[in-house]
Coordinates of C-alpha atoms in Angstrom, one line a residue:
X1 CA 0.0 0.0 0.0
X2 CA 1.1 3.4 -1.3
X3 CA 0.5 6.9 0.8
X4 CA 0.8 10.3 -0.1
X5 CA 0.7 11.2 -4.3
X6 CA 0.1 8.1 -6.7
X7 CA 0.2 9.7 -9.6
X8 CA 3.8 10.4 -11.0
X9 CA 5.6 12.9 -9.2
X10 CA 6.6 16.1 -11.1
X11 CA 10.3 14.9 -10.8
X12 CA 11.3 11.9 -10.7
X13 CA 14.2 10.3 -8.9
X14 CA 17.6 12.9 -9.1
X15 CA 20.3 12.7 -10.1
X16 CA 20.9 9.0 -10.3
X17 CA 18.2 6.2 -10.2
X18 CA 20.1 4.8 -6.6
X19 CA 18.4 4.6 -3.4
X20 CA 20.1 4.8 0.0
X21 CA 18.5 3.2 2.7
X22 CA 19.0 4.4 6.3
X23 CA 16.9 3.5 9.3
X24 CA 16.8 0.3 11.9
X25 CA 18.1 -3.5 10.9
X26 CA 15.3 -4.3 8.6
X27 CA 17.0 -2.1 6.2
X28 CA 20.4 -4.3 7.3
X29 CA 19.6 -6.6 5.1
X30 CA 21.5 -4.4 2.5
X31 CA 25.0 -3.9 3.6
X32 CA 28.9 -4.0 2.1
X33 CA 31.2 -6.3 4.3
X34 CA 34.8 -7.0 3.5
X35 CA 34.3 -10.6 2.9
X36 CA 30.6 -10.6 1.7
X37 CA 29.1 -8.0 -0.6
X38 CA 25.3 -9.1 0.1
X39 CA 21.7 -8.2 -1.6
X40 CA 19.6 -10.1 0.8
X41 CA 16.1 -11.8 -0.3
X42 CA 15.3 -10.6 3.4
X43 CA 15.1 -7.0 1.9
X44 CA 12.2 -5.6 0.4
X45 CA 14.1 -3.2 -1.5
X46 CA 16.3 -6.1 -3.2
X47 CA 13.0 -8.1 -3.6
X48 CA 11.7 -4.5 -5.7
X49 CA 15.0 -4.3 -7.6
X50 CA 14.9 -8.2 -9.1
X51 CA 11.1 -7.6 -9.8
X52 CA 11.2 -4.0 -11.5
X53 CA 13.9 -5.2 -14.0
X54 CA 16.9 -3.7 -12.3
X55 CA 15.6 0.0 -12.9
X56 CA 17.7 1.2 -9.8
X57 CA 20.5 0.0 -8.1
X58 CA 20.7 0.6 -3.8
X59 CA 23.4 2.0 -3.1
X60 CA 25.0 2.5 0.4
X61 CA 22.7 1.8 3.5
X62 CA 23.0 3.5 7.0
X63 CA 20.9 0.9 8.7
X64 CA 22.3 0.5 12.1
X65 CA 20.9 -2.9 14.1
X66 CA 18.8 -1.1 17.4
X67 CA 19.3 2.9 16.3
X68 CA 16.6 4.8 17.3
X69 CA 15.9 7.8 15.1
X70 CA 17.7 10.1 16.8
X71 CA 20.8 8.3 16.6
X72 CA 20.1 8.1 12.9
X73 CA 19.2 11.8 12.7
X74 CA 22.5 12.6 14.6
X75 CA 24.7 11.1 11.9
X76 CA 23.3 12.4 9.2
X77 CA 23.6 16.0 11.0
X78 CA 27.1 15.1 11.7
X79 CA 28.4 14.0 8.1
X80 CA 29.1 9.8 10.0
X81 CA 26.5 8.8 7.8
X82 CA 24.9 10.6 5.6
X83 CA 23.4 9.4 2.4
X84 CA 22.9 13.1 0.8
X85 CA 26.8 12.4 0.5
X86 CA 26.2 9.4 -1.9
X87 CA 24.4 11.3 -4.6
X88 CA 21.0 8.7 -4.4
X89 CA 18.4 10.3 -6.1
X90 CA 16.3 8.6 -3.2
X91 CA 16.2 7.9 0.3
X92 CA 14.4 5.1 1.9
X93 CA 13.6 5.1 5.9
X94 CA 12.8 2.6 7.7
X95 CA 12.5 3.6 11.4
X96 CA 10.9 4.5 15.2
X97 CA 10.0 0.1 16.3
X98 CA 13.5 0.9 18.3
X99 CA 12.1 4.2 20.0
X100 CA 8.9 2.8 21.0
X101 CA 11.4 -0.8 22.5
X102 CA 13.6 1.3 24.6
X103 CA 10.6 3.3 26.2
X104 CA 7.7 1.8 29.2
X105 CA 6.8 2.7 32.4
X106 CA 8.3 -0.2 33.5
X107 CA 11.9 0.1 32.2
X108 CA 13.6 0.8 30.7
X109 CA 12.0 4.0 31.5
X110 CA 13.3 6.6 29.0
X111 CA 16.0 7.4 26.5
X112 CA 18.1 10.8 26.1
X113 CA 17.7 12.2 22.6
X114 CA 21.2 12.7 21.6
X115 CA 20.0 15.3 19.1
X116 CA 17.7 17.4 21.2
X117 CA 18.6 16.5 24.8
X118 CA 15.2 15.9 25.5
X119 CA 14.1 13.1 28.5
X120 CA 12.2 10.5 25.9
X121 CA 9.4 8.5 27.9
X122 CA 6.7 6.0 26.7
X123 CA 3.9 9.2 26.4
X124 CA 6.3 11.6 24.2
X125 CA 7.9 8.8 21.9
X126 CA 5.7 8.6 19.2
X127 CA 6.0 12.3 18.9
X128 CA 9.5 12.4 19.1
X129 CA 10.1 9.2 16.5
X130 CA 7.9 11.5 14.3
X131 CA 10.0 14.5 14.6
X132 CA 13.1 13.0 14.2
X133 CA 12.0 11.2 10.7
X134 CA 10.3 14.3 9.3
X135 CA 13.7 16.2 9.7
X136 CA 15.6 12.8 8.2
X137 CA 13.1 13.2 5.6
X138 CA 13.5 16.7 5.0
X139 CA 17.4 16.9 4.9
X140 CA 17.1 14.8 2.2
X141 CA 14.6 17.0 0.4
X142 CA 16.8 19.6 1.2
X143 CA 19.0 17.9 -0.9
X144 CA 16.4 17.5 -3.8
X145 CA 16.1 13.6 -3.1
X146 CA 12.8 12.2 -3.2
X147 CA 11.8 10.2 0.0
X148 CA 10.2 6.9 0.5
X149 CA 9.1 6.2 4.2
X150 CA 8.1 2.4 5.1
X151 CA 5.4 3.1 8.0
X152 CA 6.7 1.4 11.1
X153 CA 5.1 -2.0 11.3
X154 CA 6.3 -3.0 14.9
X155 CA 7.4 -6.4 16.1
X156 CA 6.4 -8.9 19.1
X157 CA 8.0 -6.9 21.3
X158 CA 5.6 -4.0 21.0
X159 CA 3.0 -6.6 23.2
X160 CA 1.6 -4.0 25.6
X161 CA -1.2 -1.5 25.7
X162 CA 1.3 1.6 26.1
X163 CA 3.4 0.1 23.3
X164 CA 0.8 -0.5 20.8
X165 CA -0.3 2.9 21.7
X166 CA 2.3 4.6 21.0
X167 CA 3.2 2.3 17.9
X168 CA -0.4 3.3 16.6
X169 CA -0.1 7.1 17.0
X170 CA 3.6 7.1 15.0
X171 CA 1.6 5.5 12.1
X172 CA -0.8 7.7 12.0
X173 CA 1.6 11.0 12.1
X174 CA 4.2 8.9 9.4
X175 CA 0.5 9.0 7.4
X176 CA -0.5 12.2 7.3
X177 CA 3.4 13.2 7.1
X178 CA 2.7 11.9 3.5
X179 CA -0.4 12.8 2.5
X180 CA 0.7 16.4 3.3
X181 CA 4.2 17.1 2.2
X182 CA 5.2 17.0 -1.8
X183 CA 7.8 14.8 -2.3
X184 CA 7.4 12.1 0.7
X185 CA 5.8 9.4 -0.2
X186 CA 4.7 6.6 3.2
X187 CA 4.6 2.9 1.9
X188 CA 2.6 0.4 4.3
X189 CA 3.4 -3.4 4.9
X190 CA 1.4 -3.4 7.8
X191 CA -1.4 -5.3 6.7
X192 CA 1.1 -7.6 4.6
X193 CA 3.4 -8.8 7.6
X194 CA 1.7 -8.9 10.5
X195 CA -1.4 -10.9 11.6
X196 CA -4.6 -8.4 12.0
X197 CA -7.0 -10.7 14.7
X198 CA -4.0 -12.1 16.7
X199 CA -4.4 -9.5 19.8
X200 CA -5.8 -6.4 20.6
X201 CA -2.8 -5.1 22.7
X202 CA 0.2 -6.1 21.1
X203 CA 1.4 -6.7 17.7
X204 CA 2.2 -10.4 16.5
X205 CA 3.7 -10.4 13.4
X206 CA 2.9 -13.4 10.5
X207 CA 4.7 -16.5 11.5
X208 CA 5.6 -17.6 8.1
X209 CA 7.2 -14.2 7.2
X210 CA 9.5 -13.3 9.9
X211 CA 12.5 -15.6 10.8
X212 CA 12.5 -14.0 14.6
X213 CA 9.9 -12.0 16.2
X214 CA 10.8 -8.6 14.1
X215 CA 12.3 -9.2 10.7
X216 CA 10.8 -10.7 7.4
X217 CA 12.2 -13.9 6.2
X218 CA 12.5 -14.1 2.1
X219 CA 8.7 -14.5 1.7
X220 CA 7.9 -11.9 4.3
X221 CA 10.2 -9.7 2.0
X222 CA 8.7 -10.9 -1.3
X223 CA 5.5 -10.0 -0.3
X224 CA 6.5 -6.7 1.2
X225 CA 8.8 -5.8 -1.8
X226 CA 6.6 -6.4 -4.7
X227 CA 3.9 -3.9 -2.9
X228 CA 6.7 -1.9 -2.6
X229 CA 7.6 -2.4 -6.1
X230 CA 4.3 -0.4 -7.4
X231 CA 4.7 2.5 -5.5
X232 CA 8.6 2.4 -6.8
X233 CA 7.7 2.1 -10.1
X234 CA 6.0 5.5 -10.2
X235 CA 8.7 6.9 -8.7
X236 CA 11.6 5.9 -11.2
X237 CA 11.6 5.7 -14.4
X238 CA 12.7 2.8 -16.9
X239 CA 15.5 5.1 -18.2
X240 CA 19.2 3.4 -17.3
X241 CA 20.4 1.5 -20.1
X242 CA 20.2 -2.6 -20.0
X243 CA 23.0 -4.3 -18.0
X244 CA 21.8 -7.7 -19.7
X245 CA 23.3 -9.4 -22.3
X246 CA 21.0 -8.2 -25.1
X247 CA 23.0 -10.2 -28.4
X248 CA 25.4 -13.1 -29.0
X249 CA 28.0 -10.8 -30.4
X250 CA 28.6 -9.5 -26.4
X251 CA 30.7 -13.5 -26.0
X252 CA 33.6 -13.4 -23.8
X253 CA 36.3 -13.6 -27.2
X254 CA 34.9 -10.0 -28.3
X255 CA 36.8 -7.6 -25.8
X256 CA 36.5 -7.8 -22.0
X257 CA 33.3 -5.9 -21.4
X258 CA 31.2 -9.6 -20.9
X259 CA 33.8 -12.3 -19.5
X260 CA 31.4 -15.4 -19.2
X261 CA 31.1 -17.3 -22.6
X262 CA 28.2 -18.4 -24.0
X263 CA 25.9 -16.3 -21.9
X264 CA 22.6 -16.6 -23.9
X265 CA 23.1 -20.0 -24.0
X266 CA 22.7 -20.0 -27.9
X267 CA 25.4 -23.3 -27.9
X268 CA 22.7 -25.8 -25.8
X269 CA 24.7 -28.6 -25.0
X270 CA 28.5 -29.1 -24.5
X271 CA 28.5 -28.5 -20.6
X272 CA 28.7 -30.7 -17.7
X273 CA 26.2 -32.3 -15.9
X274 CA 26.7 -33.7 -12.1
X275 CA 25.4 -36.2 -9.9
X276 CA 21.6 -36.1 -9.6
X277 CA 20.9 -34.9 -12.9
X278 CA 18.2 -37.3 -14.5
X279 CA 18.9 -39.6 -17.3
X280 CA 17.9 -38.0 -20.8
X281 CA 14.6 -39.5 -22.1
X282 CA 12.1 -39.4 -24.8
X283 CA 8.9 -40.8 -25.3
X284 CA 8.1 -42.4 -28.3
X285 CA 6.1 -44.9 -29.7
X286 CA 7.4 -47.2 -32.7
X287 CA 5.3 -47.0 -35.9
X288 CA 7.4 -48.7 -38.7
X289 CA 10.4 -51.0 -38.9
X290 CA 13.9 -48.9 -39.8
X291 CA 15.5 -46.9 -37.5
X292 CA 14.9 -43.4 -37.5
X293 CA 13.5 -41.3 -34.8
X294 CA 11.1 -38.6 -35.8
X295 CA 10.6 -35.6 -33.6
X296 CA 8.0 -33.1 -34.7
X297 CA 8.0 -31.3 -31.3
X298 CA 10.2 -28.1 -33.2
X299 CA 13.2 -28.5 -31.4
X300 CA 16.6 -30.0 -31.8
X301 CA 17.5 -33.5 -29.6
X302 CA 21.4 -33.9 -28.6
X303 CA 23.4 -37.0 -29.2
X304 CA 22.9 -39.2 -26.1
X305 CA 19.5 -38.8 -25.5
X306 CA 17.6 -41.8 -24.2
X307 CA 14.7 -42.7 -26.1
X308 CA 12.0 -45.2 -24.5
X309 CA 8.6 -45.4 -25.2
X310 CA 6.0 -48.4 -26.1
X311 CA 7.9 -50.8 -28.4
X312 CA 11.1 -49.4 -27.6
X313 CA 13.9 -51.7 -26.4
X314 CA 15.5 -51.0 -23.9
X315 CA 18.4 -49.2 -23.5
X316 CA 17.9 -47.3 -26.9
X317 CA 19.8 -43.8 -27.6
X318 CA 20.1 -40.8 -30.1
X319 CA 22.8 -41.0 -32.1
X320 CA 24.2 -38.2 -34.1
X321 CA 23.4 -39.1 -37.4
X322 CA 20.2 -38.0 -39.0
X323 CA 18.5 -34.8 -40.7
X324 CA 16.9 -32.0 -39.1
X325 CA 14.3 -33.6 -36.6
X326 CA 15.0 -36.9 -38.2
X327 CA 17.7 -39.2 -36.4
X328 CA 19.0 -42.7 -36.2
X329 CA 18.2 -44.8 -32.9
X330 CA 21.1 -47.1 -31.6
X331 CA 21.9 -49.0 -28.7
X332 CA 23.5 -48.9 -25.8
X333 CA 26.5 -50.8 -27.5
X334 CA 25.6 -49.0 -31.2
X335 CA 24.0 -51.3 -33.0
X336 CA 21.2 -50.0 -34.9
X337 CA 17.6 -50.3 -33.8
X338 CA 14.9 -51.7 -36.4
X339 CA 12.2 -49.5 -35.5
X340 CA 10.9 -46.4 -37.0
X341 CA 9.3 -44.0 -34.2
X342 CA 7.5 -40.9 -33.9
X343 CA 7.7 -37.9 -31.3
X344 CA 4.9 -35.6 -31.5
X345 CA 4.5 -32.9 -29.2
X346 CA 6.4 -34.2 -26.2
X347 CA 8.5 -32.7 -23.7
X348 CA 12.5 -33.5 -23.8
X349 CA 13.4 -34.6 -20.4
X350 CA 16.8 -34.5 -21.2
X351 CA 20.5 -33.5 -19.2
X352 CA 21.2 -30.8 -21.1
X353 CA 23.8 -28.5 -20.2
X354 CA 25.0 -25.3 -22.2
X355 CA 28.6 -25.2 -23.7
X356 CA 30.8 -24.0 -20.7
X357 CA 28.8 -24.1 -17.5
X358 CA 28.5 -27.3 -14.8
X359 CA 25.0 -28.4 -13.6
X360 CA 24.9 -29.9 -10.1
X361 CA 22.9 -30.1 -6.9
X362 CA 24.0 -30.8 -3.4
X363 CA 22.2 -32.9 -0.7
X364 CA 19.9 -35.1 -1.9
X365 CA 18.6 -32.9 -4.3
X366 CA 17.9 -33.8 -7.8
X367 CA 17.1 -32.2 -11.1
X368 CA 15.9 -32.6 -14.7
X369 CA 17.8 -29.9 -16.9
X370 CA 16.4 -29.0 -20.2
X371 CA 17.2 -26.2 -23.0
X372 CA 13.9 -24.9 -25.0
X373 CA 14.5 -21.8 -28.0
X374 CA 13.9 -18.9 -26.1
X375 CA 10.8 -16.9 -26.6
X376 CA 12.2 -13.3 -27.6
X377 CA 15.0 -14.9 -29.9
X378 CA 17.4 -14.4 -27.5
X379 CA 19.4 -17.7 -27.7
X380 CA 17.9 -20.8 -25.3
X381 CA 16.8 -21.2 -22.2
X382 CA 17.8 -23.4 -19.7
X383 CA 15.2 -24.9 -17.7
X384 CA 15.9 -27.0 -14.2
X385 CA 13.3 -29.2 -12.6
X386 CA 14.4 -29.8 -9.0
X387 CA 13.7 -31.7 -6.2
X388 CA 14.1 -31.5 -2.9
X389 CA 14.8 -33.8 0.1
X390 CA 15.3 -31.6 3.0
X391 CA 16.7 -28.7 4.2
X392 CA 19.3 -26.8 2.5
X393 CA 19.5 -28.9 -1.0
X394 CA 20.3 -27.0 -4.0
X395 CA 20.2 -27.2 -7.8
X396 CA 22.8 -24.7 -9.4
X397 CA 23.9 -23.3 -12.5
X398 CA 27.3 -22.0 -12.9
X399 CA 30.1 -21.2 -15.2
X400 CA 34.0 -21.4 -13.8
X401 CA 36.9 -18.4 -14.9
X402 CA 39.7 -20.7 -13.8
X403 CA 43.2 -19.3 -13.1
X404 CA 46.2 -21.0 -13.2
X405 CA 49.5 -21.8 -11.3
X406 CA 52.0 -19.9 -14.1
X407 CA 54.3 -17.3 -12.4
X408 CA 53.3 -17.8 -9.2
X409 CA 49.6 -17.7 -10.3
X410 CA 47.5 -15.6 -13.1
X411 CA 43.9 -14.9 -13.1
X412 CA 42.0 -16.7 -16.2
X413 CA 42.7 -14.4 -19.5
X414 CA 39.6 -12.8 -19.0
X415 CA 40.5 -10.7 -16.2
X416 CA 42.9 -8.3 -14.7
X417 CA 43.7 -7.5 -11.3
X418 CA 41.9 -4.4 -10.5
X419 CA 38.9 -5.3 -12.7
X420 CA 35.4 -4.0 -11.5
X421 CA 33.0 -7.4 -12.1
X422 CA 29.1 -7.8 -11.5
X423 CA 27.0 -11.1 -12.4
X424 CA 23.9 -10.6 -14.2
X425 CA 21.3 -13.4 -15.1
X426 CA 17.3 -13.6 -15.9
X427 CA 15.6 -15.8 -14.0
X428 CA 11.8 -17.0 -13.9
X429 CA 9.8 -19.6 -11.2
X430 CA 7.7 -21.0 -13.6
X431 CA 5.4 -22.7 -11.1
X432 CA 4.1 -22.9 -7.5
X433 CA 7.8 -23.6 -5.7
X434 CA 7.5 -25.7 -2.6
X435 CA 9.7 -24.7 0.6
X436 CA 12.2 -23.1 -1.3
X437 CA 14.2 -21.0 0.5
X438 CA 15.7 -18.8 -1.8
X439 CA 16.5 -18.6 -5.8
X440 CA 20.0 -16.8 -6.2
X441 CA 22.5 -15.5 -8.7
X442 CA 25.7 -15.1 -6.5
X443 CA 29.6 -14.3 -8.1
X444 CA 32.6 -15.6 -5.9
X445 CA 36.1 -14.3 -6.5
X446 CA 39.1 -15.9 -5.0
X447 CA 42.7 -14.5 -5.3
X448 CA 44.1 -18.2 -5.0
X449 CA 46.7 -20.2 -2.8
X450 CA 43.9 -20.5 0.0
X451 CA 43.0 -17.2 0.2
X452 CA 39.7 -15.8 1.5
X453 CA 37.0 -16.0 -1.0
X454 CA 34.7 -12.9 -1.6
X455 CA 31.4 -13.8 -2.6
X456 CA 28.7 -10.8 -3.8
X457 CA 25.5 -11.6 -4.3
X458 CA 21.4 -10.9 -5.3
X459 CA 18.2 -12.7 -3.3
X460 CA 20.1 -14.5 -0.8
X461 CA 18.8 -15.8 2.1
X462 CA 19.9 -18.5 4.6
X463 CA 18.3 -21.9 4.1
X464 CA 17.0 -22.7 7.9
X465 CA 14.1 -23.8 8.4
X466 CA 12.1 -20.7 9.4
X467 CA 13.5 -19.4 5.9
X468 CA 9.9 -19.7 3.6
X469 CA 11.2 -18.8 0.4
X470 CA 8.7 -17.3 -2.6
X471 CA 5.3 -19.1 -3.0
X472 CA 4.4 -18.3 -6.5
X473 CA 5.6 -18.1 -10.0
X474 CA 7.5 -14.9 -10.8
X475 CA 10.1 -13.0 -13.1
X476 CA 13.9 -12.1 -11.6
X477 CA 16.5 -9.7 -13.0
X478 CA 19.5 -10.2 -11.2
X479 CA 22.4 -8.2 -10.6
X480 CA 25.2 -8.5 -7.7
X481 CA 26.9 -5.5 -6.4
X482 CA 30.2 -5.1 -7.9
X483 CA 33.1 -5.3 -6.5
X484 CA 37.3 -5.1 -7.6
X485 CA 39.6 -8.2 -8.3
X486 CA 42.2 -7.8 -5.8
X487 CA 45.9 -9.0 -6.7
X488 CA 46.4 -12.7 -6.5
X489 CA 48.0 -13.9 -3.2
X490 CA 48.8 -17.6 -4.2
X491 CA 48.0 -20.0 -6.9
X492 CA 45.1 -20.7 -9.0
X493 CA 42.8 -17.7 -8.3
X494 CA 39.4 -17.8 -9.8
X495 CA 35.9 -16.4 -10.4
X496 CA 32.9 -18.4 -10.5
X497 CA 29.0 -17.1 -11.5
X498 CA 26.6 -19.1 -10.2
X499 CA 22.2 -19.4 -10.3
X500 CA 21.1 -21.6 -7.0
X501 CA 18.0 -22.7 -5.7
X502 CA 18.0 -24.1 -2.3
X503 CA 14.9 -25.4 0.2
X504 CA 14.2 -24.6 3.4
X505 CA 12.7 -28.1 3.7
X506 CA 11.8 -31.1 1.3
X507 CA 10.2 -29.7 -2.1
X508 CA 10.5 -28.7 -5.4
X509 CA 11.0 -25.5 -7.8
X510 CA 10.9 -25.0 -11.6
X511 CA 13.2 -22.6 -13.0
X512 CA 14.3 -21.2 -15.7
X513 CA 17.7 -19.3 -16.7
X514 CA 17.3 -17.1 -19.5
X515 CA 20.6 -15.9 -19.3
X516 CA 23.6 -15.2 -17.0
X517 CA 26.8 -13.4 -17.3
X518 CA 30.0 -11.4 -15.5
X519 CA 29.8 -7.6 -16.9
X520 CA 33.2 -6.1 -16.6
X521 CA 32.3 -2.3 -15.3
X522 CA 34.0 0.7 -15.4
X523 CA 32.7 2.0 -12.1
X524 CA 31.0 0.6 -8.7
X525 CA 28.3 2.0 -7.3

């Protein structure tokens, strides 16, 4: 739910299409760490970036875990963290459930405003919290940033009369805040995350969206970020140019700008396929005695491919000779089969990997992986069918940039020390997922000779079991945060982009890969 002025603002987001979140550890999800540059599926903002396309990227956050607003006000005021000096063109604010925690009449008591000075108790908090984000709000208008408030939605710890009290009168100043000033703009998950008949004195969020008592798991954020997502797409523009592979010619040999090869999967077979893959088949039904296989289902069937079927013996396989849609059958030991069969229509459940990337799963996982023309023209896409057995199973995609040991140790010829990387892949749910946990694109750099790996990467989302993962079919653009190769410390350093699905419990998702790459950038964020 959007507050304040649906229809399209008279300016939209200035001067860049980045947002930079500050406020409590909701927004935390977001952050840059040494070891781990992370875009969490625990974030709604994330969850609206994947699902409007990549239109904006989110820049630095100033979310500190337990700050109170004036705490947050404070650094702004005093330059320790301000996000007018990041040049966002928005800033999103997520704040005041703090405040209202570290206020009752039964202690802690009060707080000290480190802004104003002021003696904070449970009567004057709401009024303060209000105060505090209206002049966090208006610095950044100040700054001629457009400002997205997320109404505060509490947590189980706001469970008594004086708390929900007080949490009930911030919402409704944060409200009117927005329907009155040009500019601001209040978003509500309120009704989305927590559960509207469970007490009348406290505040009990959803169960199945919060993995603790305050913050949303992956589907608490999915749900919260795609309503987010509307009111964000009034706000900004589709104007920054693509960062997906958009045409064949952008392969790894031509230049340095896109380093993974094959990244539209236009080559369809060729990789490697793991463990747990299933065996290629496909069904036929014998209609005349030669040995030719006749598919009429539009689509090309790789050398290998099991063929079974009524009337087929067993153990009967593709082999390469044939036409187009016509091909010889043989056995297992290549003799020739003296049956002629038709496909019509049917689905290739076949082990398919694209030229140059691996297909695997971990636990006791499995997976069907198929490639199908794509849709717009754009090469193949890859399509996995996996299977869960428990908790924190996974079905991946990924492609390897392999160093070597040479001098010492070299990066692969793609890159350079110094280079500014970013994965990039379209992904699509293409039915009802069961307890998955989260659906991935993640890019891990290591310098080599057992150094620390750095991994960046979009939607992820720990695999326990309180971690319920998106419930319904749905469209992804993916994009890490990028990050520099440092120099190589030891021997065979490398790079490796990777699309992963793991569960939260036994299951299943179907997914497809449209395309996936490593963008070599000129710039980070």
């Amino acid at each position: 739910m959007e507050i304040g002025f649906p229809t399209t603002p008279a300016s939209a987001v200035r001067p860049r299409d980045v947002i930079s979140a500050t406020g409590d550890s909701r927004v935390d999800a977001i952050y840059v760490d040494p070891a781990k540059l992370t875009y969490g599926a625990r974030s709604p903002l994330v969850v609206a970036k994947a699902l409007l396309g990549q239109r904006f990227v989110v820049g630095p956050t100033f979310g500190v875990s337990g700050e109170r607003t004036d705490q947050i006000l404070k650094r702004m005021i005093d330059g320790t963290g301000d996000p007018r000096k990041t040049n966002a063109g928005l800033l999103y604010v997520q704040a005041g459930v703090n405040d209202i925690a570290q206020t009752s009449s039964t202690g802690p008591a009060t707080f000290t405003d480190v802004v104003s000075g002021a003696t904070i108790t449970i009567a004057t908090v709401a009024d303060n919290a209000a105060k505090n984000i209206r002049a966090i709000a208006q610095l950044a208008l100040d700054a001629g940033m457009t400002v997205v408030i997320e109404n505060e939605v509490g947590a189980n710890g706001i469970n008594s009369v004086e708390k929900t009290t007080a949490l009930m009168d911030l919402r409704q100043m944060l409200t009117e805040f927005g329907e009155t000033t040009p500019n601001v703009y209040v978003h509500d998950a309120f009704a989305i995350i927590t559960n509207p008949t469970a007490s009348a004195t406290g505040i009990t969020l959803r169960p199945t969206l919060v993995y603790d008592v305050t913050h949303p798991n992956a589907l608490g954020a999915y749900l919260w970020g795609k309503s987010l997502a509307t009111l964000l797409d009034r706000l900004i523009p589709p104007a920054r140019g693509s960062i997906m592979i958009q045409n064949i010619a952008e392969a790894s040999g031509n230049g340095r700008r896109q380093l993974l090869t094959n990244p539209l999967f236009a080559t369809a077979s060729g990789g490697t396929a793991g463990t747990g893959f299933s065996t290629a088949t496909l069904t036929a039904n014998i209609t005349s005695g030669s040995s030719s296989l006749v598919v009429t289902a539009g689509r090309t069937v790789p050398s290998g491919t099991q063929v079974t079927g009524a009337g087929i013996p067993a153990n009967t396989f593709i082999n390469t000779t044939g036409t187009a849609g016509t091909y010889a059958m043989v056995t297992a030991t290549g003799s020739a089969v003296n049956a002629t069969a038709t496909a019509t229509g049917v689905a290739v459940n076949a082990t398919i990997v694209p030229s140059g990337y691996v297909g695997a799963v971990g636990g006791g996982a499995t997976a069907i992986i198929d490639s199908v023309p794509s849709a717009n023209g754009l090469g193949n896409d890859i399509t996995i069918a996996a299977t869960f057995a428990g908790n924190g199973d996974v079905a991946r995609l990924r492609q390897d940039l392999n160093g070597s040991s040479a001098n010492g140790g070299t990066y692969n010829a793609a890159l350079r020390v110094g280079d500014i990387v970013q994965a990039v892949a379209m992904v699509d749910i293409t039915s009802t997922p069961v307890n998955l946990a989260a659906l991935y694109l993640s890019l891990v750099q290591n310098s080599g000779g057992g150094a620390t790996s750095m991994s960046s990467f979009d939607m992820f989302s720990a695999n326990a079991s309180v971690d319920y993962g998106i419930t319904e079919p749905c469209s992804l653009m993916l994009a890490t945060r990028p990050f520099p190769l440092p120099a190589i410390t030891g021997t065979f350093p490398y790079l490796t982009a990777e699309v992963r699905a793991v569960a939260r419990a036994a299951g299943s998702c179907n997914f497809t890969i449209r395309q996936m790459g490593i963008r070599r950038r000129g710039t980070s964020y």
